[in-house]
C-alpha cells in the first residue's frame, strides 16, 4: 500500500512539466495521459527540455480513433510536446485506428518486460484513471498489461487502456487534477475508501510512490 503525497499548487502543470523534463533527461520510459488537463504541462515540458532522444514515450490509454483525430491522446501529445522538442523520443503509440481488442493485444505484447519509470495520469470527475472506469470488468484484469472496452464518460469511444497491474508496476505514479469539477473525485480517490467504484483509489494499493498534483480548486474537498 502507498500513501499519496499531495501537492497543492497554483500551477501544478508547471510542476508536472519539470518532472517530465527531468525524466526525459534521464532517458526514462514515460507514460503520458490524455484528456484536456495535461496540455500545459506538455507544452512547458517541451520548453524545459528540448532533447528527448534518450527517453521513450508510452500512453496509459487511447481512444479508438486514428492518430489524426482531434480526440486522439497521441495527437494531443504530438501537438503539445512531440512536435515541439528538437530531439524527439522513441514513441510507442497505441494504434487507435485498429479495432480495440487488436490494438490492446499489440500494446500488451509491446509492453512485456518494459519498466515504466514515470506514469502520468489524469483523474476523471467519476474517479477513472486511464480508461479504467468505475465498476467495470476491465478493473478485474490481472493477467494482461493492456485491455480494452467501452468508455464510461465522453468521448464515448472504445478505449484501449493499461490495466491496474500495469499502472501499479510503474516505478513512480504522478496524478494531475485541476478544477472544482475534480474535487469530489480527488477526495474519494486519495482520502476515501479503496473501492472499484473510484478507480483512482486503486493507485494506493501498489508499492510505487504516488504523488498527486492539484490546484486549490481540485483540493477543496480534502
Ligand atoms: C482520456 C484520459 C483520461 C483523462 C481523464 C481526465 O483518455 O480521457 O486518459 O484518463 O486523464 O478523463 O481528463 P481531463 O484532463 O480532460 O479532465
Short mmCIF file of C-alpha atoms and ligand atoms in Angstrom, two decimals:
data_model
loop_
_atom_site.label_atom_id
_atom_site.label_comp_id
_atom_site.label_asym_id
_atom_site.label_seq_id
_atom_site.Cartn_x
_atom_site.Cartn_y
_atom_site.Cartn_z
CA UNK A 1 0.00 0.00 0.00
CA UNK A 2 1.19 3.55 -0.60
CA UNK A 3 0.12 6.81 0.93
CA UNK A 4 -0.42 9.54 -1.69
CA UNK A 5 1.76 12.62 -1.33
CA UNK A 6 -0.49 15.60 -2.08
CA UNK A 7 0.96 18.74 -3.70
CA UNK A 8 -1.47 21.67 -3.83
CA UNK A 9 -0.05 24.35 -6.13
CA UNK A 10 -1.32 27.34 -8.05
CA UNK A 11 0.30 25.90 -11.18
CA UNK A 12 0.54 22.11 -10.87
CA UNK A 13 1.06 21.81 -14.60
CA UNK A 14 4.40 23.57 -14.25
CA UNK A 15 5.48 21.08 -11.59
CA UNK A 16 4.47 18.17 -13.81
CA UNK A 17 6.43 19.74 -16.68
CA UNK A 18 9.56 19.76 -14.53
CA UNK A 19 9.08 16.10 -13.63
CA UNK A 20 8.59 15.15 -17.27
CA UNK A 21 11.63 17.14 -18.40
CA UNK A 22 13.84 15.60 -15.71
CA UNK A 23 12.73 12.07 -16.67
CA UNK A 24 13.34 12.85 -20.32
CA UNK A 25 16.89 13.93 -19.44
CA UNK A 26 17.37 10.65 -17.55
CA UNK A 27 16.24 8.72 -20.60
CA UNK A 28 13.37 7.08 -18.80
CA UNK A 29 10.21 5.43 -20.05
CA UNK A 30 7.44 7.97 -19.60
CA UNK A 31 3.73 7.15 -19.81
CA UNK A 32 1.57 10.07 -20.90
CA UNK A 33 -2.09 10.65 -20.23
CA UNK A 34 -4.78 12.08 -22.43
CA UNK A 35 -7.62 14.46 -21.67
CA UNK A 36 -7.51 18.25 -21.54
CA UNK A 37 -5.60 18.85 -18.32
CA UNK A 38 -2.05 17.90 -19.33
CA UNK A 39 -1.72 20.20 -22.38
CA UNK A 40 0.01 23.00 -20.45
CA UNK A 41 2.34 20.56 -18.70
CA UNK A 42 3.36 19.06 -22.05
CA UNK A 43 3.99 22.47 -23.63
CA UNK A 44 6.10 23.58 -20.67
CA UNK A 45 8.00 20.27 -20.65
CA UNK A 46 8.97 20.78 -24.29
CA UNK A 47 10.29 24.25 -23.41
CA UNK A 48 12.14 22.93 -20.34
CA UNK A 49 13.91 20.11 -22.19
CA UNK A 50 14.39 20.17 -25.97
CA UNK A 51 16.31 16.88 -26.10
CA UNK A 52 14.13 13.81 -25.54
CA UNK A 53 16.17 11.42 -27.70
CA UNK A 54 17.13 9.17 -24.77
CA UNK A 55 13.54 8.91 -23.49
CA UNK A 56 10.79 6.52 -24.55
CA UNK A 57 7.16 7.65 -24.52
CA UNK A 58 4.15 5.43 -23.96
CA UNK A 59 0.44 6.07 -23.31
CA UNK A 60 -1.75 4.97 -20.40
CA UNK A 61 -4.76 4.82 -22.67
CA UNK A 62 -6.06 5.78 -26.08
CA UNK A 63 -9.35 6.45 -27.74
CA UNK A 64 -10.03 4.19 -30.74
CA UNK A 65 -9.66 6.84 -33.39
CA UNK A 66 -6.92 7.49 -35.96
CA UNK A 67 -3.90 9.47 -34.72
CA UNK A 68 -5.03 12.45 -36.80
CA UNK A 69 -8.37 12.62 -34.97
CA UNK A 70 -8.57 15.58 -32.57
CA UNK A 71 -9.73 13.18 -29.84
CA UNK A 72 -6.56 11.08 -30.07
CA UNK A 73 -4.39 11.11 -26.93
CA UNK A 74 -1.37 10.57 -29.16
CA UNK A 75 -2.47 13.54 -31.24
CA UNK A 76 -2.68 15.69 -28.12
CA UNK A 77 0.89 14.78 -27.14
CA UNK A 78 2.13 15.29 -30.69
CA UNK A 79 0.67 18.81 -30.88
CA UNK A 80 1.74 19.94 -27.40
CA UNK A 81 5.01 18.06 -26.85
CA UNK A 82 6.44 15.75 -29.50
CA UNK A 83 6.36 18.25 -32.35
CA UNK A 84 7.85 20.91 -30.08
CA UNK A 85 11.07 19.23 -28.97
CA UNK A 86 14.28 19.40 -31.02
CA UNK A 87 15.26 15.74 -30.45
CA UNK A 88 12.12 13.60 -30.16
CA UNK A 89 11.84 10.47 -28.02
CA UNK A 90 11.16 6.97 -29.19
CA UNK A 91 7.35 6.86 -29.38
CA UNK A 92 5.27 3.78 -28.63
CA UNK A 93 1.82 4.72 -29.89
CA UNK A 94 -1.33 2.73 -29.16
CA UNK A 95 -2.74 2.21 -32.65
CA UNK A 96 -6.23 3.59 -32.09
CA UNK A 97 -7.03 3.11 -35.74
CA UNK A 98 -7.21 -0.65 -35.15
CA UNK A 99 -10.18 -2.47 -33.61
CA UNK A 100 -9.83 -2.04 -29.84
CA UNK A 101 -9.05 -5.70 -28.97
CA UNK A 102 -6.40 -5.85 -31.71
CA UNK A 103 -4.76 -2.61 -30.57
CA UNK A 104 -4.82 -3.87 -26.98
CA UNK A 105 -3.19 -7.18 -27.93
CA UNK A 106 -0.47 -5.38 -29.85
CA UNK A 107 0.33 -2.99 -27.00
CA UNK A 108 0.13 -5.77 -24.42
CA UNK A 109 2.89 -7.58 -26.34
CA UNK A 110 4.96 -4.41 -26.78
CA UNK A 111 4.88 -3.65 -23.04
CA UNK A 112 6.16 -7.06 -21.90
CA UNK A 113 9.38 -6.61 -19.95
CA UNK A 114 9.26 -2.81 -20.05
CA UNK A 115 9.95 -0.91 -16.84
CA UNK A 116 7.79 2.21 -16.73
CA UNK A 117 9.75 4.89 -14.90
CA UNK A 118 7.20 7.69 -14.71
CA UNK A 119 3.47 7.14 -15.13
CA UNK A 120 1.41 10.32 -15.53
CA UNK A 121 -2.34 10.00 -15.05
CA UNK A 122 -5.27 12.37 -15.02
CA UNK A 123 -8.40 11.78 -12.95
CA UNK A 124 -11.91 11.84 -14.34
CA UNK A 125 -14.75 13.50 -12.42
CA UNK A 126 -16.06 9.95 -11.87
CA UNK A 127 -12.69 8.90 -10.48
CA UNK A 128 -11.50 6.98 -13.54
CA UNK A 129 -7.81 6.81 -14.38
CA UNK A 130 -6.51 5.94 -17.83
CA UNK A 131 -9.63 4.36 -19.34
CA UNK A 132 -10.48 2.27 -16.27
CA UNK A 133 -14.00 3.36 -15.41
CA UNK A 134 -15.91 2.79 -12.15
CA UNK A 135 -17.30 -0.71 -11.63
CA UNK A 136 -16.19 -2.09 -15.00
CA UNK A 137 -14.80 -5.58 -15.70
CA UNK A 138 -11.55 -4.07 -17.01
CA UNK A 139 -10.68 -3.29 -13.38
CA UNK A 140 -10.56 -7.03 -12.64
CA UNK A 141 -7.99 -7.81 -15.37
CA UNK A 142 -4.90 -9.15 -13.60
CA UNK A 143 -3.07 -11.22 -16.22
CA UNK A 144 -2.78 -8.66 -19.03
CA UNK A 145 -0.94 -5.35 -19.13
CA UNK A 146 -3.38 -3.83 -21.64
CA UNK A 147 -7.09 -4.34 -22.21
CA UNK A 148 -9.94 -2.58 -23.99
CA UNK A 149 -13.57 -1.70 -23.57
CA UNK A 150 -16.23 0.97 -23.90
CA UNK A 151 -15.84 4.43 -22.37
CA UNK A 152 -17.76 5.32 -19.24
CA UNK A 153 -17.57 9.04 -19.96
CA UNK A 154 -17.32 11.26 -23.02
CA UNK A 155 -15.88 10.86 -25.50
CA UNK A 156 -17.91 7.66 -25.80
CA UNK A 157 -15.39 5.88 -27.97
CA UNK A 158 -13.97 2.39 -27.49
CA UNK A 159 -10.82 2.64 -25.45
CA UNK A 160 -7.51 0.81 -25.05
CA UNK A 161 -6.09 1.07 -21.54
CA UNK A 162 -3.30 -0.14 -19.32
CA UNK A 163 -4.66 -2.44 -16.63
CA UNK A 164 -4.40 -1.96 -12.87
CA UNK A 165 -1.36 -4.29 -12.61
CA UNK A 166 0.35 -2.35 -15.42
CA UNK A 167 -0.30 1.00 -13.73
CA UNK A 168 0.92 -0.31 -10.38
CA UNK A 169 4.10 -1.70 -12.00
CA UNK A 170 5.38 1.83 -12.65
CA UNK A 171 8.34 2.96 -10.58
CA UNK A 172 6.58 6.24 -9.88
CA UNK A 173 2.96 7.34 -10.33
CA UNK A 174 2.03 11.00 -10.71
CA UNK A 175 -1.57 12.24 -10.92
CA UNK A 176 -2.55 15.70 -12.18
CA UNK A 177 -6.02 17.06 -11.47
CA UNK A 178 -7.29 20.61 -11.60
CA UNK A 179 -10.59 22.42 -11.24
CA UNK A 180 -13.53 22.23 -8.87
CA UNK A 181 -15.12 19.53 -11.03
CA UNK A 182 -12.46 17.09 -9.79
CA UNK A 183 -12.68 17.96 -6.06
CA UNK A 184 -15.07 15.15 -5.12
CA UNK A 185 -13.17 12.55 -7.16
CA UNK A 186 -9.90 13.70 -5.58
CA UNK A 187 -11.34 13.36 -2.07
CA UNK A 188 -12.76 9.90 -2.77
CA UNK A 189 -9.70 8.64 -4.64
CA UNK A 190 -6.99 9.83 -2.26
CA UNK A 191 -8.62 10.08 1.15
CA UNK A 192 -11.65 7.78 0.95
CA UNK A 193 -12.10 4.02 0.94
CA UNK A 194 -10.22 1.98 -1.66
CA UNK A 195 -13.03 0.87 -3.94
CA UNK A 196 -13.52 -0.15 -7.58
CA UNK A 197 -16.23 2.49 -7.76
CA UNK A 198 -13.39 5.03 -7.58
CA UNK A 199 -10.61 3.57 -9.74
CA UNK A 200 -8.14 6.31 -8.76
CA UNK A 201 -8.20 4.88 -5.22
CA UNK A 202 -6.68 1.63 -6.53
CA UNK A 203 -3.42 3.51 -7.14
CA UNK A 204 -2.93 3.33 -3.36
CA UNK A 205 -2.81 -0.49 -3.45
CA UNK A 206 0.63 -0.65 -5.04
CA UNK A 207 4.13 0.00 -3.72
CA UNK A 208 5.16 2.74 -6.14
CA UNK A 209 5.45 6.29 -4.80
CA UNK A 210 2.21 8.15 -5.60
CA UNK A 211 2.33 11.93 -5.99
CA UNK A 212 -0.88 13.87 -6.61
CA UNK A 213 -0.58 17.38 -8.06
CA UNK A 214 -3.63 19.58 -7.58
CA UNK A 215 -4.68 23.17 -7.84
CA UNK A 216 -6.56 24.62 -4.85
CA UNK A 217 -9.95 24.05 -6.53
CA UNK A 218 -9.32 20.33 -7.04
CA UNK A 219 -8.05 20.05 -3.46
CA UNK A 220 -11.01 21.91 -1.96
CA UNK A 221 -12.81 18.82 -0.60
CA UNK A 222 -9.80 17.23 1.09
C1 LIG B 1 -8.56 10.10 -21.53
C2 LIG B 1 -7.58 10.22 -20.41
C3 LIG B 1 -8.36 10.21 -19.13
C4 LIG B 1 -8.20 11.59 -18.53
C5 LIG B 1 -9.31 11.90 -17.57
C6 LIG B 1 -9.26 13.36 -17.16
O1 LIG B 1 -8.32 9.35 -22.48
O2 LIG B 1 -9.55 10.85 -21.47
O3 LIG B 1 -6.52 9.45 -20.45
O4 LIG B 1 -7.99 9.23 -18.20
O5 LIG B 1 -6.95 11.69 -17.87
O6 LIG B 1 -10.53 11.62 -18.24
O7 LIG B 1 -9.48 14.11 -18.35
P1 LIG B 1 -9.42 15.72 -18.35
O8 LIG B 1 -7.99 16.07 -18.15
O9 LIG B 1 -9.95 16.09 -19.70
O10 LIG B 1 -10.30 16.19 -17.20
#
